[in-house]
Backbone as a chain_set.jsonl record, in Angstrom:
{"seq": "XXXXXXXXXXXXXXXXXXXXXXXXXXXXXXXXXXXXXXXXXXXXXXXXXXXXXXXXXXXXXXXXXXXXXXXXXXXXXXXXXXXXXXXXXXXXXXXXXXXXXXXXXXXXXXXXXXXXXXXXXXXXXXXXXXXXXXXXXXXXXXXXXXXXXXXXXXXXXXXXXXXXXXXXXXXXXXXXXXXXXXXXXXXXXXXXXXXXXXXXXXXXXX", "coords": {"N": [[-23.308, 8.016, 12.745], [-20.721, 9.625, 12.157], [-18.467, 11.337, 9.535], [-16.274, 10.296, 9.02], [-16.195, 8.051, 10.068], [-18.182, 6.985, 8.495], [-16.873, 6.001, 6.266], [-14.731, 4.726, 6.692], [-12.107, 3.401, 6.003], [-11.26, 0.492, 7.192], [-12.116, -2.023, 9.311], [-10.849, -2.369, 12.123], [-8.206, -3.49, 10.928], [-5.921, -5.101, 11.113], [-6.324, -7.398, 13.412], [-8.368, -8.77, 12.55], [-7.18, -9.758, 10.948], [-6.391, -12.143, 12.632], [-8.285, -13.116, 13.685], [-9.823, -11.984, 15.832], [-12.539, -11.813, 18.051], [-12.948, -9.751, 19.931], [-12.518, -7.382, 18.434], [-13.945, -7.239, 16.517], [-16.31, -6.774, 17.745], [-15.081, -4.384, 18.568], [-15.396, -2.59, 16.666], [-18.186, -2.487, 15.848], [-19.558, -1.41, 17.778], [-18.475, 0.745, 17.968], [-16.037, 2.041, 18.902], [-13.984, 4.691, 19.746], [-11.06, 4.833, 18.473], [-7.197, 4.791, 19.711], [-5.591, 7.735, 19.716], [-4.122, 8.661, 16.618], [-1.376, 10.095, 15.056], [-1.322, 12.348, 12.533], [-2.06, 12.892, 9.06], [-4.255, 13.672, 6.704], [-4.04, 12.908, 3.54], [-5.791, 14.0, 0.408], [-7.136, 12.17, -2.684], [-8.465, 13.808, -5.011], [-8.995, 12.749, -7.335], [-10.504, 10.272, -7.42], [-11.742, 10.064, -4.939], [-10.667, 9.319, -2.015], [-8.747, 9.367, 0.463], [-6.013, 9.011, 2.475], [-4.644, 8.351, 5.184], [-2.067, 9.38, 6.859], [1.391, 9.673, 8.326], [2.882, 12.576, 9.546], [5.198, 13.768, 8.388], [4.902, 12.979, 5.716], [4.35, 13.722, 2.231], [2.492, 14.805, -0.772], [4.084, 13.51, -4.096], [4.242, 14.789, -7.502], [4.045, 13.145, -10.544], [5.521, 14.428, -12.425], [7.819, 15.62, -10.737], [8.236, 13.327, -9.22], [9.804, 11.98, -11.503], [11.646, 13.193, -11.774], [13.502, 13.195, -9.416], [13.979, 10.448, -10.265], [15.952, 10.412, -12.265], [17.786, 11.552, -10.67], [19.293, 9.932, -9.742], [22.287, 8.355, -9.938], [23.129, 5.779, -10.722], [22.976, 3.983, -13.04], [21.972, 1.701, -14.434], [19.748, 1.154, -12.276], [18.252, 3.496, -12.698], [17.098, 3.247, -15.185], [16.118, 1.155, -14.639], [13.463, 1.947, -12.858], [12.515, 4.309, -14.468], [10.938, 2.54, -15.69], [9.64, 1.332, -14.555], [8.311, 3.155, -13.458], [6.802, 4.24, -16.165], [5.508, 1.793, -16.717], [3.361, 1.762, -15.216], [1.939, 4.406, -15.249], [1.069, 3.703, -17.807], [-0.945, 1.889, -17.486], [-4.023, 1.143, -17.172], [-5.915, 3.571, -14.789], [-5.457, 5.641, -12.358], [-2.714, 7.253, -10.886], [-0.395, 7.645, -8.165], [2.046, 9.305, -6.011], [3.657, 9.689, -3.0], [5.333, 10.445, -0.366], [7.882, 10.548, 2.593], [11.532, 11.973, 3.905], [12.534, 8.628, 4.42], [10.371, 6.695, 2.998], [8.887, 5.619, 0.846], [6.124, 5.754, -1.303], [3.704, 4.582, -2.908], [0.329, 4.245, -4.595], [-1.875, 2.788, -6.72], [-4.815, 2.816, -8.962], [-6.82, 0.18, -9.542], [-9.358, -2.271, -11.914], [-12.067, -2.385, -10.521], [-12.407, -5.411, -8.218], [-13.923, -7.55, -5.992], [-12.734, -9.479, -3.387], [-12.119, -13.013, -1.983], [-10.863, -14.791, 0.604], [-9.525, -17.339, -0.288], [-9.247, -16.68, -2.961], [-7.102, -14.553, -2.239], [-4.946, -15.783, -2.216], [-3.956, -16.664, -4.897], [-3.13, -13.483, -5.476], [-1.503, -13.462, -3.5], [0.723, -14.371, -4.934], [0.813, -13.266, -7.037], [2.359, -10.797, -5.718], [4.521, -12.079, -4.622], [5.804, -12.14, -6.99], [6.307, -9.781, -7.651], [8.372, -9.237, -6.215], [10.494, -10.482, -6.84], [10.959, -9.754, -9.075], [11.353, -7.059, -8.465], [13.829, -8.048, -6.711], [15.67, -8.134, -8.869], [16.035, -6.514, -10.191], [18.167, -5.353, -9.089], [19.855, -6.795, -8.487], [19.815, -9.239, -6.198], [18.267, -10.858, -2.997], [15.047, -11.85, -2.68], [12.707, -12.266, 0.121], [9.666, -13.547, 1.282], [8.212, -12.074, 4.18], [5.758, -11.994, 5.51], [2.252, -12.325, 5.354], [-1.484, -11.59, 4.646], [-4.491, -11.594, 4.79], [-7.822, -10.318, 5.099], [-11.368, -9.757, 5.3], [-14.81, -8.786, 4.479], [-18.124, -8.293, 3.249], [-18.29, -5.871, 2.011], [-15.4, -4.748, 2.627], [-12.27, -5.608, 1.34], [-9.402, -6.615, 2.571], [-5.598, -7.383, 1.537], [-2.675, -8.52, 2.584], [1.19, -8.229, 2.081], [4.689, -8.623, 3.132], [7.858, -8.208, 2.185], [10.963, -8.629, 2.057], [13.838, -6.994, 0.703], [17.403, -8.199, 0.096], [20.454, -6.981, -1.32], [24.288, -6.478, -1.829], [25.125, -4.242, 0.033], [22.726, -3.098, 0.716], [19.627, -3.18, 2.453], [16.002, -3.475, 1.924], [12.596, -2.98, 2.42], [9.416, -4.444, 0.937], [6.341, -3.304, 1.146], [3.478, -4.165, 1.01], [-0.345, -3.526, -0.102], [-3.385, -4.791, -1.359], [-6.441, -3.106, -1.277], [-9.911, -3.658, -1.74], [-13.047, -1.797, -1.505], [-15.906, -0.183, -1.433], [-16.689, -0.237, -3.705], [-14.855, 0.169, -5.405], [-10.765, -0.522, -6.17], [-7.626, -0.835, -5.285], [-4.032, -0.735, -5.08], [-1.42, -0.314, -2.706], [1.925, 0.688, -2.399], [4.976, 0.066, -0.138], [7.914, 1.496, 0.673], [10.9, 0.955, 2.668], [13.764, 1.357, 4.584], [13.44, -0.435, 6.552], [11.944, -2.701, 8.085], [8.393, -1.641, 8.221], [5.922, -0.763, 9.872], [2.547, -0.322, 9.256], [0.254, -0.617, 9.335], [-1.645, 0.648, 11.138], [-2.245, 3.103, 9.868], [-3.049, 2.308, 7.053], [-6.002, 1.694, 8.341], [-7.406, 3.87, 8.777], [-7.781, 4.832, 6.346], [-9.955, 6.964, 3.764], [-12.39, 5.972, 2.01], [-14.679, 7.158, -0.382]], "CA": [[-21.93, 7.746, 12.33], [-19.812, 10.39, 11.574], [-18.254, 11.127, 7.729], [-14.951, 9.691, 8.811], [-16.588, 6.854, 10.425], [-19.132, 6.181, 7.499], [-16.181, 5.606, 5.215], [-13.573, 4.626, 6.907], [-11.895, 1.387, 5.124], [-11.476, -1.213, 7.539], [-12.87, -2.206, 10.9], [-9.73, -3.038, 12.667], [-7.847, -4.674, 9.919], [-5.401, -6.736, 11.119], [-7.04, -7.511, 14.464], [-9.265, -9.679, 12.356], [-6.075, -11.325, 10.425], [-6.523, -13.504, 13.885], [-10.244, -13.611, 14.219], [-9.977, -11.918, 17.281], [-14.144, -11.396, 18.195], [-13.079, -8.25, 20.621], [-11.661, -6.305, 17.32], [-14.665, -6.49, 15.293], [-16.936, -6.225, 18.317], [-15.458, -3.1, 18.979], [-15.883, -2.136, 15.17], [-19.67, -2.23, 15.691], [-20.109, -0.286, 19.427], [-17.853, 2.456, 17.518], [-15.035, 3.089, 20.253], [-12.799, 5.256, 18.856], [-9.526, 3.939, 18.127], [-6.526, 5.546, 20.23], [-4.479, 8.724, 18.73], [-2.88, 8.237, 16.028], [-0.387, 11.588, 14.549], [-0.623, 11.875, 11.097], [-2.633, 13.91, 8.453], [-5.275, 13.047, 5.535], [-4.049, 13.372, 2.159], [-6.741, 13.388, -0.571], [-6.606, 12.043, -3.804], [-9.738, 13.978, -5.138], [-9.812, 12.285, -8.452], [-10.765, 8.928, -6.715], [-12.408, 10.358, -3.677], [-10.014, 8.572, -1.655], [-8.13, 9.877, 1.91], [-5.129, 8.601, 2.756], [-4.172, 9.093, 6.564], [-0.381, 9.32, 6.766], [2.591, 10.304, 9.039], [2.644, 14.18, 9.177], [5.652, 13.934, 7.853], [4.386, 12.783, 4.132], [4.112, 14.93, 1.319], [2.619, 13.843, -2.052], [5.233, 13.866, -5.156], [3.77, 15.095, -8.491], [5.116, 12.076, -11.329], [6.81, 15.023, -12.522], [8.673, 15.868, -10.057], [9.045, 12.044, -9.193], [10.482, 11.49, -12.846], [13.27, 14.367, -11.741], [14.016, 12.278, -8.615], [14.898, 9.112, -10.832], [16.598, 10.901, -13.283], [18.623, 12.088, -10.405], [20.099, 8.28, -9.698], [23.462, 8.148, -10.55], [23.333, 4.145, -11.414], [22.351, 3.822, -14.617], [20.779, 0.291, -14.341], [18.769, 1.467, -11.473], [17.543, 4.278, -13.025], [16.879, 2.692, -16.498], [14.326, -0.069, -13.974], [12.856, 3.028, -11.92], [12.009, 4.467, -15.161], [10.407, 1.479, -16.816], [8.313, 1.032, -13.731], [7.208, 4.644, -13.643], [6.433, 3.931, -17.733], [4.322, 0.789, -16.952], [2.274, 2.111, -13.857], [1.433, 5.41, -16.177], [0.137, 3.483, -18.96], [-1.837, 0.862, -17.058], [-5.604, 1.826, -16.464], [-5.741, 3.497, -13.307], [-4.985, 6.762, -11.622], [-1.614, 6.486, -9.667], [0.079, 9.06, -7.22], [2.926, 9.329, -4.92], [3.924, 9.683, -1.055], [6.713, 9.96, 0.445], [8.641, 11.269, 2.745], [13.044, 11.145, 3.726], [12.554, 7.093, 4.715], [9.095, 5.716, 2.783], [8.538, 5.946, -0.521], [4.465, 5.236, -0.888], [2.466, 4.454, -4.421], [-1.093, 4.483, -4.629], [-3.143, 2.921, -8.254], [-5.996, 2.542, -9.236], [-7.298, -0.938, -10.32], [-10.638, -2.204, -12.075], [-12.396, -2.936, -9.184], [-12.763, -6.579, -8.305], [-14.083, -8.266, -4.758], [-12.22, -10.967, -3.722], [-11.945, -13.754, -1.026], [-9.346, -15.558, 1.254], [-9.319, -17.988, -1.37], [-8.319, -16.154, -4.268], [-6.346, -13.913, -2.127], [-3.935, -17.046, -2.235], [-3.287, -15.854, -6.265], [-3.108, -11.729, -5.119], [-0.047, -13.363, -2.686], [1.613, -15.245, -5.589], [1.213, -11.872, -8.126], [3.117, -9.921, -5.001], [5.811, -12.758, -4.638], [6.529, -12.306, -8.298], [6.861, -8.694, -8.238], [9.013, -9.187, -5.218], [11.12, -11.265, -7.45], [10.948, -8.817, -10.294], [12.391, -5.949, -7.798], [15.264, -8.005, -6.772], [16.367, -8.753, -10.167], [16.199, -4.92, -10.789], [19.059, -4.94, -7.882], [20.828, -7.841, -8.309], [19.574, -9.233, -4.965], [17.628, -11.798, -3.002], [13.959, -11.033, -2.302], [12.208, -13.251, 0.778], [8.54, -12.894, 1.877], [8.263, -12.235, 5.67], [4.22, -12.471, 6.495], [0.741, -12.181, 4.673], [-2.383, -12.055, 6.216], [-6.038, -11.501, 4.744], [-9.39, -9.763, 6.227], [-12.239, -8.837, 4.641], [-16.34, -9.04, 4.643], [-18.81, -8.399, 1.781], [-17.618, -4.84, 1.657], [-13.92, -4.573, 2.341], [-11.356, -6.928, 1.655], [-7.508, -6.166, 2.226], [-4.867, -7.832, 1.431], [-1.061, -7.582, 2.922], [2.319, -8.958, 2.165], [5.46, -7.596, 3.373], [9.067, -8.78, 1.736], [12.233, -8.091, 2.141], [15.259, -7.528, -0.184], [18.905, -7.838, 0.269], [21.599, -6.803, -2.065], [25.366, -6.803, -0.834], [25.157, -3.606, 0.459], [21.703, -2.16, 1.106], [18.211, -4.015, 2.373], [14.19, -3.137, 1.192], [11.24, -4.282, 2.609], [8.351, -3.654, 0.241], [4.917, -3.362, 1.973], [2.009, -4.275, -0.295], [-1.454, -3.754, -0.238], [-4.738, -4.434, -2.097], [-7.3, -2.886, -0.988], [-11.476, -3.105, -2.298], [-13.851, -0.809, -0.95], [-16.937, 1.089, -1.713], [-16.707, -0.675, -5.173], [-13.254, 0.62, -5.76], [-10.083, -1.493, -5.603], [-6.528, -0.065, -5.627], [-2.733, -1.246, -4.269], [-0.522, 0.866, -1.925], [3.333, -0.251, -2.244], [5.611, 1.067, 0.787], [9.212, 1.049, 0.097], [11.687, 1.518, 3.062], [15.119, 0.201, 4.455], [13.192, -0.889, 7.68], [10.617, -3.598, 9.015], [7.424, -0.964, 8.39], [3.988, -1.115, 10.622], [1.468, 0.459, 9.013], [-1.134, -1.156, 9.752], [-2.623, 1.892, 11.622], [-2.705, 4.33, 9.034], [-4.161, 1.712, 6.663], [-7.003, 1.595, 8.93], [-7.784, 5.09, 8.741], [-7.917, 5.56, 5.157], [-11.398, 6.972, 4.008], [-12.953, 5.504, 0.526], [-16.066, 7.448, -0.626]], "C": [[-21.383, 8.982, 11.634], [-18.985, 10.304, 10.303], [-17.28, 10.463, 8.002], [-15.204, 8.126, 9.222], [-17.618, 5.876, 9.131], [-18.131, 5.208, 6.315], [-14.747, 5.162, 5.681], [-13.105, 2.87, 6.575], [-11.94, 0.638, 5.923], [-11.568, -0.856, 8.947], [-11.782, -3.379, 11.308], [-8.781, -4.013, 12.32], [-7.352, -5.858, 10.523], [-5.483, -7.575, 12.613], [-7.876, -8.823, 13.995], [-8.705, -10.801, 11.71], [-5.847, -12.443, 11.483], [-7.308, -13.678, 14.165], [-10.094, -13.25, 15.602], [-11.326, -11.274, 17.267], [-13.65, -9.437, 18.895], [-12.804, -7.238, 19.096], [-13.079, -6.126, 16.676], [-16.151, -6.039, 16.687], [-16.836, -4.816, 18.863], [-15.306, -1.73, 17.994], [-17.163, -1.69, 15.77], [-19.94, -0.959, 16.59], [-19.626, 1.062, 18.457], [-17.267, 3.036, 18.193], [-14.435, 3.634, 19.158], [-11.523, 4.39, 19.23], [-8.461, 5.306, 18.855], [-5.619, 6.447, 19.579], [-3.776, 8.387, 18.269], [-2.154, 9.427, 14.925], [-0.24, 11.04, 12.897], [-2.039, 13.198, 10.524], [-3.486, 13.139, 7.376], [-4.409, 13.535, 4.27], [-4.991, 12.808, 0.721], [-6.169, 13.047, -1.904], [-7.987, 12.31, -4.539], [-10.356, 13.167, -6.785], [-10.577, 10.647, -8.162], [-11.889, 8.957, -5.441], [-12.212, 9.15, -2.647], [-9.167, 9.397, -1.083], [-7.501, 9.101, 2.158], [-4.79, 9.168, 4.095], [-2.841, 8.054, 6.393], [0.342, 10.034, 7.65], [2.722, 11.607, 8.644], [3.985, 14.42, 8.295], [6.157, 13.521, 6.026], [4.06, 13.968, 3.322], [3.735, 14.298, -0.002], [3.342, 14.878, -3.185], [4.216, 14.019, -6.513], [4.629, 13.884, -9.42], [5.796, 13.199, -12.06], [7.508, 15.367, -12.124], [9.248, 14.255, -9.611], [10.123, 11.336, -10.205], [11.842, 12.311, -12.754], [14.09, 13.771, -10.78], [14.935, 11.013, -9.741], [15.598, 9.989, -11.472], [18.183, 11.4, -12.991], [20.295, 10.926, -9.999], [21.259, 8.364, -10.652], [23.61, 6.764, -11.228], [22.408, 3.807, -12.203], [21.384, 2.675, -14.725], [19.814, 0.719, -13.506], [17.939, 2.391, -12.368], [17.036, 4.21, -14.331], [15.621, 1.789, -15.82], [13.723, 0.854, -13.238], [11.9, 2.911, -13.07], [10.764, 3.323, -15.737], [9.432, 0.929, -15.716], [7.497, 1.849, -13.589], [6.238, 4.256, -14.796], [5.209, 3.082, -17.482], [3.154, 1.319, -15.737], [1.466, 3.404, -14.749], [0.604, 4.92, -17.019], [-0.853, 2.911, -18.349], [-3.032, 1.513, -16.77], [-5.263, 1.829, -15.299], [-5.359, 4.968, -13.132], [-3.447, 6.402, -10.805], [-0.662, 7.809, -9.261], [1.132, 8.373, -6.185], [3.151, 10.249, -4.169], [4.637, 9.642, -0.962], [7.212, 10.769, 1.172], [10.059, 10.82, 3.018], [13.097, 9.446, 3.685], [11.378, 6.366, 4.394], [8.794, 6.212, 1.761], [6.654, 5.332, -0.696], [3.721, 5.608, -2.316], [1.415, 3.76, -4.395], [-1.55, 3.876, -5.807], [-3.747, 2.265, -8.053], [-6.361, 1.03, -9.556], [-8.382, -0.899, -10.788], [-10.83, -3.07, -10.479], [-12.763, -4.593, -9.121], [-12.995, -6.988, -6.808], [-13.494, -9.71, -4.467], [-12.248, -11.742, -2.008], [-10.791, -14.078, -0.53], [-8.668, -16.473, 0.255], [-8.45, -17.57, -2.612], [-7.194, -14.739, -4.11], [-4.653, -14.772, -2.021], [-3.482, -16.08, -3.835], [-2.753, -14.265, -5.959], [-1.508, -12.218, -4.438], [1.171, -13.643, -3.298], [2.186, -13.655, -6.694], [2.315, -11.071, -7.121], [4.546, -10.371, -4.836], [6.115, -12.102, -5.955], [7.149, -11.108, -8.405], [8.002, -8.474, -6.878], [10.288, -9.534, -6.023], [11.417, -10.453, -8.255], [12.083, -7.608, -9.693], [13.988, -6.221, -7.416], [15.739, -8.417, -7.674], [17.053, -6.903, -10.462], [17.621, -4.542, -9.998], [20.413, -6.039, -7.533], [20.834, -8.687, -7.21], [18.805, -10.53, -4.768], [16.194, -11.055, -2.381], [13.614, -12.905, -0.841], [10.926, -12.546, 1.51], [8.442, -13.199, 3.507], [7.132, -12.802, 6.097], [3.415, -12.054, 5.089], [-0.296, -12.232, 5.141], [-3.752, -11.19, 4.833], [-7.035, -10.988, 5.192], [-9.975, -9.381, 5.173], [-13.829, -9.602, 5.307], [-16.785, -8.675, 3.112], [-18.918, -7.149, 1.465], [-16.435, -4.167, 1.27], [-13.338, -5.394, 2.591], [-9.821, -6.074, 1.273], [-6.473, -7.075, 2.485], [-3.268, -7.46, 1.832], [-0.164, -8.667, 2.815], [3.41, -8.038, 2.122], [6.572, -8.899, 3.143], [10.118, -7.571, 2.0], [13.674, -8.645, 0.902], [16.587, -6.976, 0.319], [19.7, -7.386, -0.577], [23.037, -6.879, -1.239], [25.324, -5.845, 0.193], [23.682, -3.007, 1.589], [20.662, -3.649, 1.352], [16.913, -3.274, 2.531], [13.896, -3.684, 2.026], [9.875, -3.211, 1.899], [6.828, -4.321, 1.187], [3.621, -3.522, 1.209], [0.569, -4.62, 0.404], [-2.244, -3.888, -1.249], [-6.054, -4.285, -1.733], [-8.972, -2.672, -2.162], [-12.304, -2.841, -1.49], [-14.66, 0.077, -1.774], [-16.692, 1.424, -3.472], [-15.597, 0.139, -6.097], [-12.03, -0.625, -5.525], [-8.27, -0.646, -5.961], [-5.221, -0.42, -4.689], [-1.91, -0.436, -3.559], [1.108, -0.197, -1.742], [4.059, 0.35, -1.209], [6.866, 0.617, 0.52], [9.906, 1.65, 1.3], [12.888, 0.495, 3.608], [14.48, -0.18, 5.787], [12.12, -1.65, 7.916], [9.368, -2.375, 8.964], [6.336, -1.249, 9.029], [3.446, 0.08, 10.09], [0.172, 0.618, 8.943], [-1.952, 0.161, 10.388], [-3.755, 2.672, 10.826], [-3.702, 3.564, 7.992], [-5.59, 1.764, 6.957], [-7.881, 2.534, 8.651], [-8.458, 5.609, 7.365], [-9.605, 5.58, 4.582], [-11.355, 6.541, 2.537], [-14.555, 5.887, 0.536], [-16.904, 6.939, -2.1]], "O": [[-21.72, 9.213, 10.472], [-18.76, 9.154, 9.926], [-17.115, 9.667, 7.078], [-14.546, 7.181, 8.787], [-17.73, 4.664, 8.941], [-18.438, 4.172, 5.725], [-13.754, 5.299, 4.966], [-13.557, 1.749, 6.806], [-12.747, -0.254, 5.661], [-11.249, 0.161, 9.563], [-11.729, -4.584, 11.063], [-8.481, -5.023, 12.956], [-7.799, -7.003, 10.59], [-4.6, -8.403, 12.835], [-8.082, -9.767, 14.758], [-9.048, -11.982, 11.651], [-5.225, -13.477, 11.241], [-7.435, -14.509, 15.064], [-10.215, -14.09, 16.495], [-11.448, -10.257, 16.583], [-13.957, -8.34, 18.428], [-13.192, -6.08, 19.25], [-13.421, -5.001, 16.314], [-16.871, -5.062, 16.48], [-17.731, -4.144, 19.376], [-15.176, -0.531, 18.238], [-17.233, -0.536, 16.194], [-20.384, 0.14, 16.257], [-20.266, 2.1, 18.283], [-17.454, 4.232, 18.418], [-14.361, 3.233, 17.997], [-11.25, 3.547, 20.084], [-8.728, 6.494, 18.676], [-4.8, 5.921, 18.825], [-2.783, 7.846, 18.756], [-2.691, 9.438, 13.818], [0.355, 10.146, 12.295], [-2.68, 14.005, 11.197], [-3.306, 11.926, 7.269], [-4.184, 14.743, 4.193], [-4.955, 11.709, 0.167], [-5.068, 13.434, -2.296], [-8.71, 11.337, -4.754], [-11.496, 13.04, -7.23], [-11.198, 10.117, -9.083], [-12.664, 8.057, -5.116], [-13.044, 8.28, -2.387], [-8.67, 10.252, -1.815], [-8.105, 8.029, 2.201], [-4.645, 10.386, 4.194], [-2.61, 6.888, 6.074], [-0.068, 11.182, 7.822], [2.69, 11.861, 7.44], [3.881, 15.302, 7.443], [7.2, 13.683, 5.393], [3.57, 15.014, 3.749], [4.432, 13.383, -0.443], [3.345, 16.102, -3.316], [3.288, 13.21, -6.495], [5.793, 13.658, -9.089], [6.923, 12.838, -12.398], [8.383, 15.691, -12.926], [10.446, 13.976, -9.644], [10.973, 10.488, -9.934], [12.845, 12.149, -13.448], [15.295, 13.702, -11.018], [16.145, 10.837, -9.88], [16.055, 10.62, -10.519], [19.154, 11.6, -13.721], [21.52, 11.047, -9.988], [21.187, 8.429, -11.879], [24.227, 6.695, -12.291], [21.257, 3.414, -12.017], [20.202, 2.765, -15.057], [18.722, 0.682, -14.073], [16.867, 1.935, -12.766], [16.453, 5.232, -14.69], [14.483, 1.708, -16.281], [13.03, 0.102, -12.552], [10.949, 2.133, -13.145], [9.695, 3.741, -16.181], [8.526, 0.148, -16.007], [6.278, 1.687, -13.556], [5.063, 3.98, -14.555], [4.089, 3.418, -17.866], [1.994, 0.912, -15.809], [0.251, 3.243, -14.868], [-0.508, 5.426, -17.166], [-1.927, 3.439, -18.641], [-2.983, 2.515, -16.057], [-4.674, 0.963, -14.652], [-4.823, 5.419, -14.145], [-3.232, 5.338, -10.225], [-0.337, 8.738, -10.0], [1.068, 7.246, -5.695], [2.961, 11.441, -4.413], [5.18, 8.658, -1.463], [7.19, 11.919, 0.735], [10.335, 9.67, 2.675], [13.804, 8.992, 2.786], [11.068, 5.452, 5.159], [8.386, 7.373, 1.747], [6.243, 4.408, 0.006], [3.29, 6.707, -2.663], [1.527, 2.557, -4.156], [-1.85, 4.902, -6.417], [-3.689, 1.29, -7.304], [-5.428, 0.851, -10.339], [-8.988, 0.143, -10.539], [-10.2, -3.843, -9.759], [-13.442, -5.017, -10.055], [-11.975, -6.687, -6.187], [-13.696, -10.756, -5.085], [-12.383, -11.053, -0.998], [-9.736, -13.748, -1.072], [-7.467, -16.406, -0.007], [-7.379, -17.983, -3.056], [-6.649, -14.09, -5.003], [-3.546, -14.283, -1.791], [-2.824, -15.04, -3.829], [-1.647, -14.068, -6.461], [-0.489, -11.584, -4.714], [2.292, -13.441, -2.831], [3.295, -13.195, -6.969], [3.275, -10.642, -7.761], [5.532, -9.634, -4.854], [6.998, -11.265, -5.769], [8.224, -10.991, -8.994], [8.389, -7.319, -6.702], [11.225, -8.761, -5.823], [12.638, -10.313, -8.187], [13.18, -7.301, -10.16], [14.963, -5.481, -7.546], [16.491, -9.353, -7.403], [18.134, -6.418, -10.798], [18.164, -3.474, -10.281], [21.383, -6.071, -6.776], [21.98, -9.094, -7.014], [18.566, -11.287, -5.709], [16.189, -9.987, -1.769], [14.071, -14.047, -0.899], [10.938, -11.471, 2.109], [8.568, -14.319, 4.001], [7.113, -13.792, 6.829], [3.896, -11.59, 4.055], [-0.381, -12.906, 6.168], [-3.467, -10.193, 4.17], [-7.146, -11.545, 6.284], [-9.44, -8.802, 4.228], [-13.997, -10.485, 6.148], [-16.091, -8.73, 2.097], [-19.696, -6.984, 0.525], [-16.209, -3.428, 0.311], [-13.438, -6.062, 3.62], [-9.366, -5.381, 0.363], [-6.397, -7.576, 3.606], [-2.711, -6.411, 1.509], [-0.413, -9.795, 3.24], [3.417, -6.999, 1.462], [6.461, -10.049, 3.569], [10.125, -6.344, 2.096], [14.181, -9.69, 0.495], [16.871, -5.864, 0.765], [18.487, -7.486, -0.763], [23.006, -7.296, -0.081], [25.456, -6.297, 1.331], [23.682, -2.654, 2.768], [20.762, -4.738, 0.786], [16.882, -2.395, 3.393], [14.464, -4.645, 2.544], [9.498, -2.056, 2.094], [6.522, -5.421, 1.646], [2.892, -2.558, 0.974], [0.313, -5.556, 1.161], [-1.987, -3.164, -2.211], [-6.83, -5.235, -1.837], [-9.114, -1.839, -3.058], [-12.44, -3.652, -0.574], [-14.247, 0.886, -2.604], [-16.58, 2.432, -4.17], [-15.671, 0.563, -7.251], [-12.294, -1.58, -4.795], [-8.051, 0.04, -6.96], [-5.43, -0.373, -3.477], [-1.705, 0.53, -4.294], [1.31, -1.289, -1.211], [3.801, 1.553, -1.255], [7.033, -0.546, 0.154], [9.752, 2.871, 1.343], [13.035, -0.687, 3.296], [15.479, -0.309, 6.493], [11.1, -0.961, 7.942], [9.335, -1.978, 10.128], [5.722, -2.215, 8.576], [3.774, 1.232, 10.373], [-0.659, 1.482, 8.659], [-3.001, 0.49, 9.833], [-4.97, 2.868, 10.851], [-4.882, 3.904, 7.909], [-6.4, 1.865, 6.036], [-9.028, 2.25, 8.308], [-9.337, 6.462, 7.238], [-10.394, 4.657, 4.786], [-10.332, 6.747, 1.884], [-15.447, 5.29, 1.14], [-18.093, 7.213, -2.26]]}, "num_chains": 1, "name": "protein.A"}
């Protein structure tokens, strides 16, 4: 098995959100998976690879803190801030992605293994902060899908919502991923229906 193969997070994630047998049977054999355009970005304090759209770049939180700052709407940029603030303090490492159309945050958690079961609570914490975002916006939030996979190594979790306001509409992309006795959330923020399922796939955890 090759280094990208030894560590690579998930064995056909959401392939298995339907119990389809061919997906994980062709986990084991070790086909490769068909081209997919994009680039690794490490996060060496974690020892943690992110495969991403070539056109990603990661944002320094100081340079992300110059972005908000640059928000003309004061309320917005008063709840940016105060989410930057709480993600900083919280135990955890935490980094940003993004490029023109996908905003993409990365932290750390304590690591915890979890089941289908108690990924039921993980879906309710994501509603809430779904709820939380469209308040920040004045808006309605509504969850589209959710879906589950794991084994007694990696378990990932996904829920994808969407918010309206009068003008503009979100859909936030949430993961929680545990792996290789690590555990850590990836949020995706863009104005479009996102699949990312791919790149997910890819990402290495050493």
């Amino acid at each position: 098995m090759n280094n990208q193969r030894k560590a690579t997070l998930f064995l056909c994630l959401f392939g298995l959100l339907f119990l389809t047998n061919s997906c994980v049977l062709d986990f084991f054999l070790e086909k490769e998976s068909p081209p997919l355009p994009g680039k690794y970005i490490s996060l060496p304090k974690d020892n943690i690879k992110l495969f991403v759209p070539e056109t990603f770049e990661k944002v320094s939180i100081a340079n992300y803190r110059k972005q908000i700052e640059a928000v003309e709407d004061s309320v917005k940029k008063k709840n940016l801030l105060k989410r930057l603030n709480q993600n900083r303090i919280s135990k955890g490492n935490l980094y940003y992605v993004a490029d023109d159309a996908i905003e993409m945050t990365v932290k750390m958690r304590p690591y915890f293994a979890f089941s289908k079961k108690e990924s039921s609570y993980i879906s309710g914490l994501f509603l809430k902060s779904c709820y939380e975002f469209s308040e920040m916006y004045n808006s309605n939030c509504e969850r589209l899908r959710s879906g589950y996979s794991g084994n007694k190594k990696t378990q990932v979790f996904k829920g994808v919502y969407k918010v309206e306001t009068n003008d503009e509409t979100y859909f936030n992309t949430n993961y929680i991923i545990s792996s290789n006795k690590k555990t850590f959330s990836i949020l995706l923020i863009s104005s479009f229906d996102l699949d990312f399922d791919a790149y997910i796939e890819k990402i290495i955890v050493e």
